[in-house]
Short mmCIF file of C-alpha atoms and ligand atoms in Angstrom, two decimals:
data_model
loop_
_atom_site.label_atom_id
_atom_site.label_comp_id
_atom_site.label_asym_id
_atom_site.label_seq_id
_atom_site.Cartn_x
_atom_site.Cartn_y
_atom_site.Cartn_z
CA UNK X 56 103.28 118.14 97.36
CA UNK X 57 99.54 116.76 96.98
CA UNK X 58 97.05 118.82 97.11
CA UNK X 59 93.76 118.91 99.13
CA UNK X 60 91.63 117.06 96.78
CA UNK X 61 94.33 114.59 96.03
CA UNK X 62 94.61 113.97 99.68
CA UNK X 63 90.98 113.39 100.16
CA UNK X 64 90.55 110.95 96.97
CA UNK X 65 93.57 109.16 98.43
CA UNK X 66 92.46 108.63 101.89
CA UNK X 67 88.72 107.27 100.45
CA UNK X 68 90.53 105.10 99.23
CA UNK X 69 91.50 103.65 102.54
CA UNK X 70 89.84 100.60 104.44
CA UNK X 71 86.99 100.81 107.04
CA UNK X 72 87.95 99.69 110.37
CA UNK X 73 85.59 98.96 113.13
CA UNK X 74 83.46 101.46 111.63
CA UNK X 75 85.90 104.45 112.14
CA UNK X 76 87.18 105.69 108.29
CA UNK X 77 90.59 104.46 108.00
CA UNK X 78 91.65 108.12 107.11
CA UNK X 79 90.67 109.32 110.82
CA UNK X 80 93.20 107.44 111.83
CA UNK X 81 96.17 108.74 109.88
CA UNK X 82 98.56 110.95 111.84
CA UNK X 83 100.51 114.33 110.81
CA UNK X 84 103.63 113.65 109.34
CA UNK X 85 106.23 113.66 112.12
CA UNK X 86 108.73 114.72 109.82
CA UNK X 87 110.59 111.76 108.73
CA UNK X 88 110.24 110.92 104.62
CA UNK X 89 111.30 108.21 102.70
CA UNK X 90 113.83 108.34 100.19
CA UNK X 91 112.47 106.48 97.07
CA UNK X 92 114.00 106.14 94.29
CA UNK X 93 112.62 109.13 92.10
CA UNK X 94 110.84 107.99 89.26
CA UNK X 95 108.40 110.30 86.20
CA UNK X 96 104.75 109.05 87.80
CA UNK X 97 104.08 108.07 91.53
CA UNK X 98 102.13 105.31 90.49
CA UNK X 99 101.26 104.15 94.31
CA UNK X 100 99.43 107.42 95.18
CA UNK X 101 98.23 108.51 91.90
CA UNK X 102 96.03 105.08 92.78
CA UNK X 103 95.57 106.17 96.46
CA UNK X 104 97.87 103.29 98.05
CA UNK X 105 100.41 104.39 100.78
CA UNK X 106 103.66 102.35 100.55
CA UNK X 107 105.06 101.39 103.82
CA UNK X 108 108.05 100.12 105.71
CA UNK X 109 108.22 96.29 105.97
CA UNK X 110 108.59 95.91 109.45
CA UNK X 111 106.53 91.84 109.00
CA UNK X 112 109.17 90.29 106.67
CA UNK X 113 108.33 88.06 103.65
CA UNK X 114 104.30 88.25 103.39
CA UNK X 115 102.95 87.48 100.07
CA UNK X 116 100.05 89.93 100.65
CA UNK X 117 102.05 92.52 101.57
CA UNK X 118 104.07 91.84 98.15
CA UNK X 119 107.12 89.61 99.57
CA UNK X 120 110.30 91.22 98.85
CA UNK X 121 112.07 94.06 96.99
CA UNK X 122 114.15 93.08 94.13
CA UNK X 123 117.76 94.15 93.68
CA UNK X 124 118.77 96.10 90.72
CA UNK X 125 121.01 92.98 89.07
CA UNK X 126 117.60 91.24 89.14
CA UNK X 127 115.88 94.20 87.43
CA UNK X 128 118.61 94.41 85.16
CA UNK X 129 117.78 90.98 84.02
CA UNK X 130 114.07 91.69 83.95
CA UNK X 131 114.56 95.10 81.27
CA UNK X 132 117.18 92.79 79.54
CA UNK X 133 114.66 90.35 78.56
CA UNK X 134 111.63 92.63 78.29
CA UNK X 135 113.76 94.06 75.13
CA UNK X 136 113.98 90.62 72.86
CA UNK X 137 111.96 87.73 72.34
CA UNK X 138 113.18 84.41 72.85
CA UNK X 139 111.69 80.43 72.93
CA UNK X 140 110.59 80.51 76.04
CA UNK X 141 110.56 76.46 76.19
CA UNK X 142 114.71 77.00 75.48
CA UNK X 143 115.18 79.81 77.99
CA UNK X 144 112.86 77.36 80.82
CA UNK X 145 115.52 74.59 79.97
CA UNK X 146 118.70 76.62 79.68
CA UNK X 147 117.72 78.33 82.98
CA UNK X 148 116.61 75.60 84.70
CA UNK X 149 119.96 73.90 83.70
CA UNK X 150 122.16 76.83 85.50
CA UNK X 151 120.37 76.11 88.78
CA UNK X 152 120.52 72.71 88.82
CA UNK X 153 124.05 73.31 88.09
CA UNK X 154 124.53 76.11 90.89
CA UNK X 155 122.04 74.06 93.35
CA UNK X 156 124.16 70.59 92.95
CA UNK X 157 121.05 68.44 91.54
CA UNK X 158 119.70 66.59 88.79
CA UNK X 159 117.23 69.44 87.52
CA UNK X 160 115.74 72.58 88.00
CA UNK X 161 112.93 74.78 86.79
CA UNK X 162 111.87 78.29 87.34
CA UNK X 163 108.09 78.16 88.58
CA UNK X 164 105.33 81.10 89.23
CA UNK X 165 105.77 80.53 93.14
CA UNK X 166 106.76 77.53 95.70
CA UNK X 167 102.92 77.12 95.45
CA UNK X 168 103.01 76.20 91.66
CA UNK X 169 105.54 74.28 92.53
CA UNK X 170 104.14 71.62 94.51
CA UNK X 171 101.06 72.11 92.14
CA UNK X 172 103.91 71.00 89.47
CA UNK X 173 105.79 68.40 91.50
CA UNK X 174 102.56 66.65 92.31
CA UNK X 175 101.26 66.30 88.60
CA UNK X 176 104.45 65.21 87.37
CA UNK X 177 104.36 62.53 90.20
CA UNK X 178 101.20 61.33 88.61
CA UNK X 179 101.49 61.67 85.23
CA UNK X 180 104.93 61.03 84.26
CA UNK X 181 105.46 61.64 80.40
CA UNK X 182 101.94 60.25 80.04
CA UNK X 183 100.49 63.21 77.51
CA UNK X 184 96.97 61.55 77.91
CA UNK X 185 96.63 61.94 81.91
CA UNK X 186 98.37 65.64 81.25
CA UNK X 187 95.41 66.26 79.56
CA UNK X 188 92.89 64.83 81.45
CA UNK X 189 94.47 66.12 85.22
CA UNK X 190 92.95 66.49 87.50
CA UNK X 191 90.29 64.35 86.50
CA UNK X 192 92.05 61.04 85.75
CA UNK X 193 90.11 57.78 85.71
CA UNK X 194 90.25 54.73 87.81
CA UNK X 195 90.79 55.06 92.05
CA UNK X 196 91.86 58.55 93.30
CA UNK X 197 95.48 59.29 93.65
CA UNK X 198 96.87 59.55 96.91
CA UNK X 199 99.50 61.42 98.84
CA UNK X 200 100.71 60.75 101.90
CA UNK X 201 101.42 63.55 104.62
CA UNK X 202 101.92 63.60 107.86
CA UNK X 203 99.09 64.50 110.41
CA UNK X 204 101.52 67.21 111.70
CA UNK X 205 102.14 68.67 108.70
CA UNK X 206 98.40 69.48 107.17
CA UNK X 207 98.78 73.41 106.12
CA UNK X 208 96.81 75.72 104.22
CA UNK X 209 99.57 75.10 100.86
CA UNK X 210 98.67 71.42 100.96
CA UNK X 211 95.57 72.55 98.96
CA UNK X 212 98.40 73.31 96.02
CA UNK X 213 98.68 69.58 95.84
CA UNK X 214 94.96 68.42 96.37
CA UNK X 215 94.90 70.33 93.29
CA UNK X 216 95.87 67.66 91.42
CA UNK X 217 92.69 65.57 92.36
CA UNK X 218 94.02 63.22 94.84
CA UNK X 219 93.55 62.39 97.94
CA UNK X 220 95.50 63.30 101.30
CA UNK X 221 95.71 60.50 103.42
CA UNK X 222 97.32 61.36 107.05
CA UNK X 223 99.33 59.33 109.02
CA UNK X 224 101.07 59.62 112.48
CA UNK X 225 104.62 57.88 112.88
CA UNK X 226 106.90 55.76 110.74
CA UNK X 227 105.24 52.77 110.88
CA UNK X 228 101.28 54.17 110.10
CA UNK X 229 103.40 55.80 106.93
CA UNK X 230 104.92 52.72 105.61
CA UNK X 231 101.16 51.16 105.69
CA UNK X 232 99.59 53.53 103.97
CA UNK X 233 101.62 53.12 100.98
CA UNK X 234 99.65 51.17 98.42
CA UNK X 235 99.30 50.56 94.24
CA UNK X 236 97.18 54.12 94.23
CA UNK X 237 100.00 56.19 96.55
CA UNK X 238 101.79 58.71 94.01
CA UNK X 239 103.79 60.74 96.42
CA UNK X 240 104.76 61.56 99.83
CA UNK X 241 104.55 65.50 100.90
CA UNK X 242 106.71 66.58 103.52
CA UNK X 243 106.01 70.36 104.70
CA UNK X 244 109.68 71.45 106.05
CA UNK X 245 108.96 73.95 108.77
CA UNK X 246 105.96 72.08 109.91
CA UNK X 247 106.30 72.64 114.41
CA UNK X 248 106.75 69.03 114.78
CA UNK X 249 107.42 65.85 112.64
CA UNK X 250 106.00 62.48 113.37
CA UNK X 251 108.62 61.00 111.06
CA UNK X 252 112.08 62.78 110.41
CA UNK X 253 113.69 63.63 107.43
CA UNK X 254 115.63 60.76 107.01
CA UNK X 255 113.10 58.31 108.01
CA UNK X 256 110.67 60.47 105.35
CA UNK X 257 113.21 59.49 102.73
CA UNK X 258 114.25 56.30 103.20
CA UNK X 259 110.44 55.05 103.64
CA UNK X 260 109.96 57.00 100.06
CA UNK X 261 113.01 55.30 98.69
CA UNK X 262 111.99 51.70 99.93
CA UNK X 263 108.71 51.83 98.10
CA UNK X 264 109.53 53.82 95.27
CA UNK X 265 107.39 56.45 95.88
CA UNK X 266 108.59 60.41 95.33
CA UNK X 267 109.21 62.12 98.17
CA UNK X 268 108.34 65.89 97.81
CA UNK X 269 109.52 68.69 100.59
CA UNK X 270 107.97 72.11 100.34
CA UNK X 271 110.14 74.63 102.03
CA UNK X 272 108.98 77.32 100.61
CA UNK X 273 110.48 80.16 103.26
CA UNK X 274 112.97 78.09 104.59
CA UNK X 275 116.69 80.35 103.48
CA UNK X 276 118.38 81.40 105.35
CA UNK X 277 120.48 79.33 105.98
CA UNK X 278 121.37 78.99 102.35
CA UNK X 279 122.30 75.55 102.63
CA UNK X 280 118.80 74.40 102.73
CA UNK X 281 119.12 75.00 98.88
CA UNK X 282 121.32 71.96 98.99
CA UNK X 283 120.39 70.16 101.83
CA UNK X 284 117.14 68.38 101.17
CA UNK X 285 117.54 67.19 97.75
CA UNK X 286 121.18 65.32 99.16
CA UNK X 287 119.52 63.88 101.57
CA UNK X 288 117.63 61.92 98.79
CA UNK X 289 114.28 64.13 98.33
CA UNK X 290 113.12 63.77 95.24
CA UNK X 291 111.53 67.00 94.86
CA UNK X 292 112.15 70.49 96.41
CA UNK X 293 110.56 74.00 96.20
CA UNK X 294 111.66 76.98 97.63
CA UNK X 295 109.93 80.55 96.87
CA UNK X 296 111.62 82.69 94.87
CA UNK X 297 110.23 86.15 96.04
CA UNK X 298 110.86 85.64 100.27
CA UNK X 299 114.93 85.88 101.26
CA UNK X 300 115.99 85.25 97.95
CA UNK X 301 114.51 88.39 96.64
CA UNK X 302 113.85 87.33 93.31
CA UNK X 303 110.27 88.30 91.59
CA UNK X 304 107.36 87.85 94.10
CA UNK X 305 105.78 86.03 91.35
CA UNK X 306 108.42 83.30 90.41
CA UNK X 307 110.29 80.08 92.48
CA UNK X 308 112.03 77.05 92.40
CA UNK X 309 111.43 73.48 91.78
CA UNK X 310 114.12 70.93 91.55
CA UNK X 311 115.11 67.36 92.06
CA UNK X 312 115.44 64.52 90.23
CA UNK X 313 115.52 64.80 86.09
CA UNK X 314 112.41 62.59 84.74
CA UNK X 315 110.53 64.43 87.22
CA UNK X 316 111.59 67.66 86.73
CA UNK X 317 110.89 67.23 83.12
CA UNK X 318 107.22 65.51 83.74
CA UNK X 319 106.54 69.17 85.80
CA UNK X 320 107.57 71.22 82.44
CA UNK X 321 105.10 68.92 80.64
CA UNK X 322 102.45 69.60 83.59
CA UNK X 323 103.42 74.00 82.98
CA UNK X 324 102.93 76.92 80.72
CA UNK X 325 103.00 77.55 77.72
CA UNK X 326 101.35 74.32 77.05
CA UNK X 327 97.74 75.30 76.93
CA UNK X 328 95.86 71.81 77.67
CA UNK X 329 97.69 71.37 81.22
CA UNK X 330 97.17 71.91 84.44
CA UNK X 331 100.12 74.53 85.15
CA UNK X 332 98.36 76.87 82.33
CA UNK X 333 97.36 78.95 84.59
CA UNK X 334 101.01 79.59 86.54
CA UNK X 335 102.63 81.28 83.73
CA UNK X 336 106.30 82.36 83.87
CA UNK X 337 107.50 84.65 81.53
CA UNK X 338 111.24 85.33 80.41
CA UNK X 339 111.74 87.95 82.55
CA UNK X 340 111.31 86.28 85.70
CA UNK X 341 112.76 83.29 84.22
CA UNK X 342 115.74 85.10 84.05
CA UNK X 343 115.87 87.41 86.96
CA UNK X 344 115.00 84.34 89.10
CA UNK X 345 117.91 82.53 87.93
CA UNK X 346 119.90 86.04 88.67
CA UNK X 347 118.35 86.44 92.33
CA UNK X 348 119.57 82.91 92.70
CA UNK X 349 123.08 83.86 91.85
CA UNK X 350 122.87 86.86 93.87
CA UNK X 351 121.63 85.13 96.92
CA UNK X 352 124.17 82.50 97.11
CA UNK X 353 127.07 84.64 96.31
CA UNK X 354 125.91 86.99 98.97
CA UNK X 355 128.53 87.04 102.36
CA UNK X 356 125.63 85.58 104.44
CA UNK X 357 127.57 86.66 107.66
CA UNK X 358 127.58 90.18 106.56
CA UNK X 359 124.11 90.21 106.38
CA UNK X 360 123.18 88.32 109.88
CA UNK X 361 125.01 91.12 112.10
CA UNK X 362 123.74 93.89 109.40
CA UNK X 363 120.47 92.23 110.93
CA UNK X 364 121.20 91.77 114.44
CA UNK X 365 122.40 95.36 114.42
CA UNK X 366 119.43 96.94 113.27
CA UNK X 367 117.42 94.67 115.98
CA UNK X 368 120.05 96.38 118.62
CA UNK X 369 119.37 99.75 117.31
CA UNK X 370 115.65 100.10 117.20
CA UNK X 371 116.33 97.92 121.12
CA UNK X 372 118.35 100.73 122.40
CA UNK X 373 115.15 103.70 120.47
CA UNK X 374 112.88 102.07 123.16
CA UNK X 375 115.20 101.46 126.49
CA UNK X 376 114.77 103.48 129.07
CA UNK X 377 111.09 103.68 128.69
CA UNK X 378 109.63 102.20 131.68
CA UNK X 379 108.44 98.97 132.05
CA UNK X 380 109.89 98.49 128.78
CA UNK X 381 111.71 94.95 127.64
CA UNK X 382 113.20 94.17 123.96
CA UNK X 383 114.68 90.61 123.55
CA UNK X 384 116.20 89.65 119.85
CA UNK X 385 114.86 85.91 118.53
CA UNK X 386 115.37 83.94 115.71
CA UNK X 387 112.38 81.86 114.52
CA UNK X 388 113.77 78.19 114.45
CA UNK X 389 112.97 77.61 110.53
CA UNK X 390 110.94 79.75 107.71
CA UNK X 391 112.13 83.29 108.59
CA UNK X 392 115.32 81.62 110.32
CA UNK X 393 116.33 85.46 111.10
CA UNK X 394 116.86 88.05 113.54
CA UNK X 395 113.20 89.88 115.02
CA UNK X 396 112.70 91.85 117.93
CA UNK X 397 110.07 91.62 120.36
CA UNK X 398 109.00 94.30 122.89
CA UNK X 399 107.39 94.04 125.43
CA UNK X 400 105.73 96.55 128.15
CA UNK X 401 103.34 97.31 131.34
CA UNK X 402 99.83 98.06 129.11
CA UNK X 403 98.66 100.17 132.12
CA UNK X 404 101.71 101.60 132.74
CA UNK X 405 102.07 103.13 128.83
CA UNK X 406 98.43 103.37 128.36
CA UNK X 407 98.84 101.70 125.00
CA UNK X 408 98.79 98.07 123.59
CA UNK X 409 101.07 96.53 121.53
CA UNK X 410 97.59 95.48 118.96
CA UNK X 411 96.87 99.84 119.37
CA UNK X 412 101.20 100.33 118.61
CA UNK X 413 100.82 98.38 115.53
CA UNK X 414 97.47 100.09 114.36
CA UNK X 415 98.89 103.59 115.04
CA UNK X 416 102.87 102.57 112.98
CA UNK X 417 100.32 101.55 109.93
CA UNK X 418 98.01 105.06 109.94
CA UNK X 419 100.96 107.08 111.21
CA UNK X 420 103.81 108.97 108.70
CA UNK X 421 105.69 107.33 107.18
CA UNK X 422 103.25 103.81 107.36
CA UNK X 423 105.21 100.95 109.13
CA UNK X 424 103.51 97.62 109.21
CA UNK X 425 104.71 95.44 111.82
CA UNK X 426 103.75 92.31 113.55
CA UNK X 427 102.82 90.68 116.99
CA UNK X 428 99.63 92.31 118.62
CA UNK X 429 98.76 89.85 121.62
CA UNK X 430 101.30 90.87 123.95
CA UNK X 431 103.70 91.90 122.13
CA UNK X 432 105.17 94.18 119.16
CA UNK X 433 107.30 91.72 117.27
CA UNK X 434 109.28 93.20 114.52
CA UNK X 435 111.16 92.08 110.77
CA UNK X 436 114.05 94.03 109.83
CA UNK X 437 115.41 91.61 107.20
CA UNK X 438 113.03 93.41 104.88
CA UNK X 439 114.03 97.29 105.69
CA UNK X 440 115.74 99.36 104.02
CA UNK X 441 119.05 100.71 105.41
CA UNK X 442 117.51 103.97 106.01
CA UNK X 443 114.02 103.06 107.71
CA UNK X 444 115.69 101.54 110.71
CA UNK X 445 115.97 105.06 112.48
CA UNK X 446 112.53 105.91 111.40
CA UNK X 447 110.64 102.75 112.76
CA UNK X 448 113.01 102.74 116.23
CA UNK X 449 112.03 106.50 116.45
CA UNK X 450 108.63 105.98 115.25
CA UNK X 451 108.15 102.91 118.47
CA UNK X 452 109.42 105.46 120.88
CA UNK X 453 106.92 107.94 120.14
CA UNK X 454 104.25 105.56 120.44
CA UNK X 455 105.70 104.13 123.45
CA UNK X 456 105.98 107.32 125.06
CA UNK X 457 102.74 109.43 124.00
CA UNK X 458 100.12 107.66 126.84
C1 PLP L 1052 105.19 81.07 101.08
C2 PLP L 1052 104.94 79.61 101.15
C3 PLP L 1052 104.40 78.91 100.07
C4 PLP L 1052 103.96 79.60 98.81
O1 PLP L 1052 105.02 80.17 98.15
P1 PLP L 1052 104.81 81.12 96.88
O2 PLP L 1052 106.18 81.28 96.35
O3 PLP L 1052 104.21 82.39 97.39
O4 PLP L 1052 103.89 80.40 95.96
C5 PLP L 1052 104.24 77.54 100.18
N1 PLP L 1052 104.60 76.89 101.30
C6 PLP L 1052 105.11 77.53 102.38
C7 PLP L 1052 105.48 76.76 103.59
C8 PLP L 1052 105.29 78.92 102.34
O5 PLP L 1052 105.82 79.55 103.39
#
């Protein structure tokens, strides 16, 4: 137990909202705990945090993903020896080209460093002058081609590099664009809609000679996509390595073609005059990357869609029966390509909204952050842990019910 002033350092430690102290909102605890593994410190309150169910699935902010203990085996193996960590970045990236079916691999700090990577080596090549001098290279900007449809927030990850995005709409407007300064085309895999497919993407890319580069970063399962895009004739790929593959948060993949691949290593860490300084990758999450990689596609992928689909059914059946009440399961059609469920009720008739629900899951005991708000409470269970799926169902109902 904590005491008093423990409590009341912990909840200062809490967030403002609307001008209310996030601490007035925290509610007794209505009995349910969480088992965590028991460990000699509680680091998370000793600093005043409150871990709490994943109900949102794989948000970087809300640290991704928990790893499994094969991949934390692999992190306290290698946090015991040292070892060239140039020879472990090849041998590693070696085993997942070998286990992904392509030319080359490499273990980066994130899908993010990644295309950060996979641009530079698109410029540079082997060329250990413009390593150096990235992103400021002289001569005409650089340019990579996107679509208009596909302009996100990660795109900055490649403007990085110092060139210029230039957008286009359609096949034809794409095959135009391409000129003497065009170093790459971007493709952004769950983008809502594409202007030019896949396979138009690639062949346009292939006709010219320019890379083609395809950032789907939360795009497993399924786990074919891990395949999929680089047979298809992409030259580059990145996936994250800390969403559904539960690897470390801080570590993903980039793979494709060889010269490429080995033009990105140039472009990393440890090499202290480029521009992928900065996303250092130690041996440990070299290695429990390439482990959570194993893991994930040895995994019975079936097994784990209806363990999902039955936890959706039983926090569904926590809330029937409530009036007004509706639950419906959906599957996001790519990036988070898994089972949710969304409820939805009368406002007036439960005197509470689903934006109030959500607020009252994060202050209440044990803390469950879930998602939706507008008009509905949308809920993650790929994330869970076996044990919290009674807790959040029962923790809905209460919520649900208390008006
Ligand atoms: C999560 C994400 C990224 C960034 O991935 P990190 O592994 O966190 O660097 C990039 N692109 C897309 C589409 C993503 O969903």
């Amino acid at each position: 137990m904590i005491n008093r002033r423990k409590t009341l350092k912990i909840l200062a430690g809490l967030p403002f909202i609307g001008g209310m102290a996030a601490s007035a909102l925290i509610t007794k605890p209505s009995g349910a705990k969480l088992e965590r593994p028991k460990y000699s410190r509680d680091f998370f309150t000793e600093l005043g945090l409150r871990p709490f169910i994943n109900a949102r699935g794989t948000i970087t902010a809300l640290s991704g993903s928990l790893m499994l203990p094969e991949v934390m085996e692999a992190v306290n193996y290698a946090s015991q020896q040292f070892v060239s960590l140039n020879d472990l970045q090849d041998r590693v990236g070696e085993r997942i080209a070998e286990m992904l079916n392509c030319e080359a691999a490499m273990v980066s700090s994130g899908a993010a460093a990644g295309m950060t990577l996979g641009t530079a080596a698109c410029i540079t090549g082997d060329d250990r002058e413009k390593i150096r001098l990235l992103p400021n290279l002289p001569g005409p900007e650089r340019e990579v081609i996107i679509q208009k449809t596909h302009r996100f927030a990660y795109d900055h990850a490649v403007r990085n590099c110092g060139i210029k995005l230039v957008e286009v709409d359609g096949p034809e407007e794409m095959e135009q664009a391409i000129n003497e300064r065009t170093v790459m085309m971007l493709f952004y895999n769950a983008a809502s809609e594409h202007s030019v497919s896949k396979v138009e993407f690639v062949a346009i890319g292939k006709r010219h000679n320019v890379p083609t580069f395809n950032d789907a970063a939360a795009d497993v399962p399924p786990v074919d996509n891990l395949f999929k895009y680089t047979e298809m004739g992409f030259d580059l790929v990145t996936f994250s390595g800390g969403k559904a593959m539960r690897g470390p948060q801080s570590a993903g993949l980039l793979f494709g073609r060889k010269d490429l691949i080995e033009a990105a290593k140039m472009n990393n860490n440890p090499n202290a005059d480029s521009i992928g300084r900065g996303f250092k990758v130690n041996k440990e999450e070299m290695l429990a990357m390439m482990v959570a990689l194993e893991n994930y596609l040895g995994r019975d992928h079936e097994k784990d869609w209806q363990e999902w689909e039955n936890r959706v059914d039983r926090i569904a059946s926590a809330v029937e029966n409530i009036p007004t009440v509706e639950t419906e399961q959906y599957v996001p059609a790519v990036a988070n390509h898994v089972p949710h469920l969304r409820i939805t009720w009368d406002e007036e008739e439960l005197e509470v909204t689903p934006e109030e629900v959500r607020e009252k899951l994060r202050f209440g005991h044990p803390s469950i952050e879930a998602a939706g708000g507008g008009n509905s409470l949308d809920l993650s269970v790929f994330m869970m842990q076996p044990e919290e799926v009674g807790i959040v169902g029962r923790r809905i109902r209460e919520e649900l019910t208390s008006g």
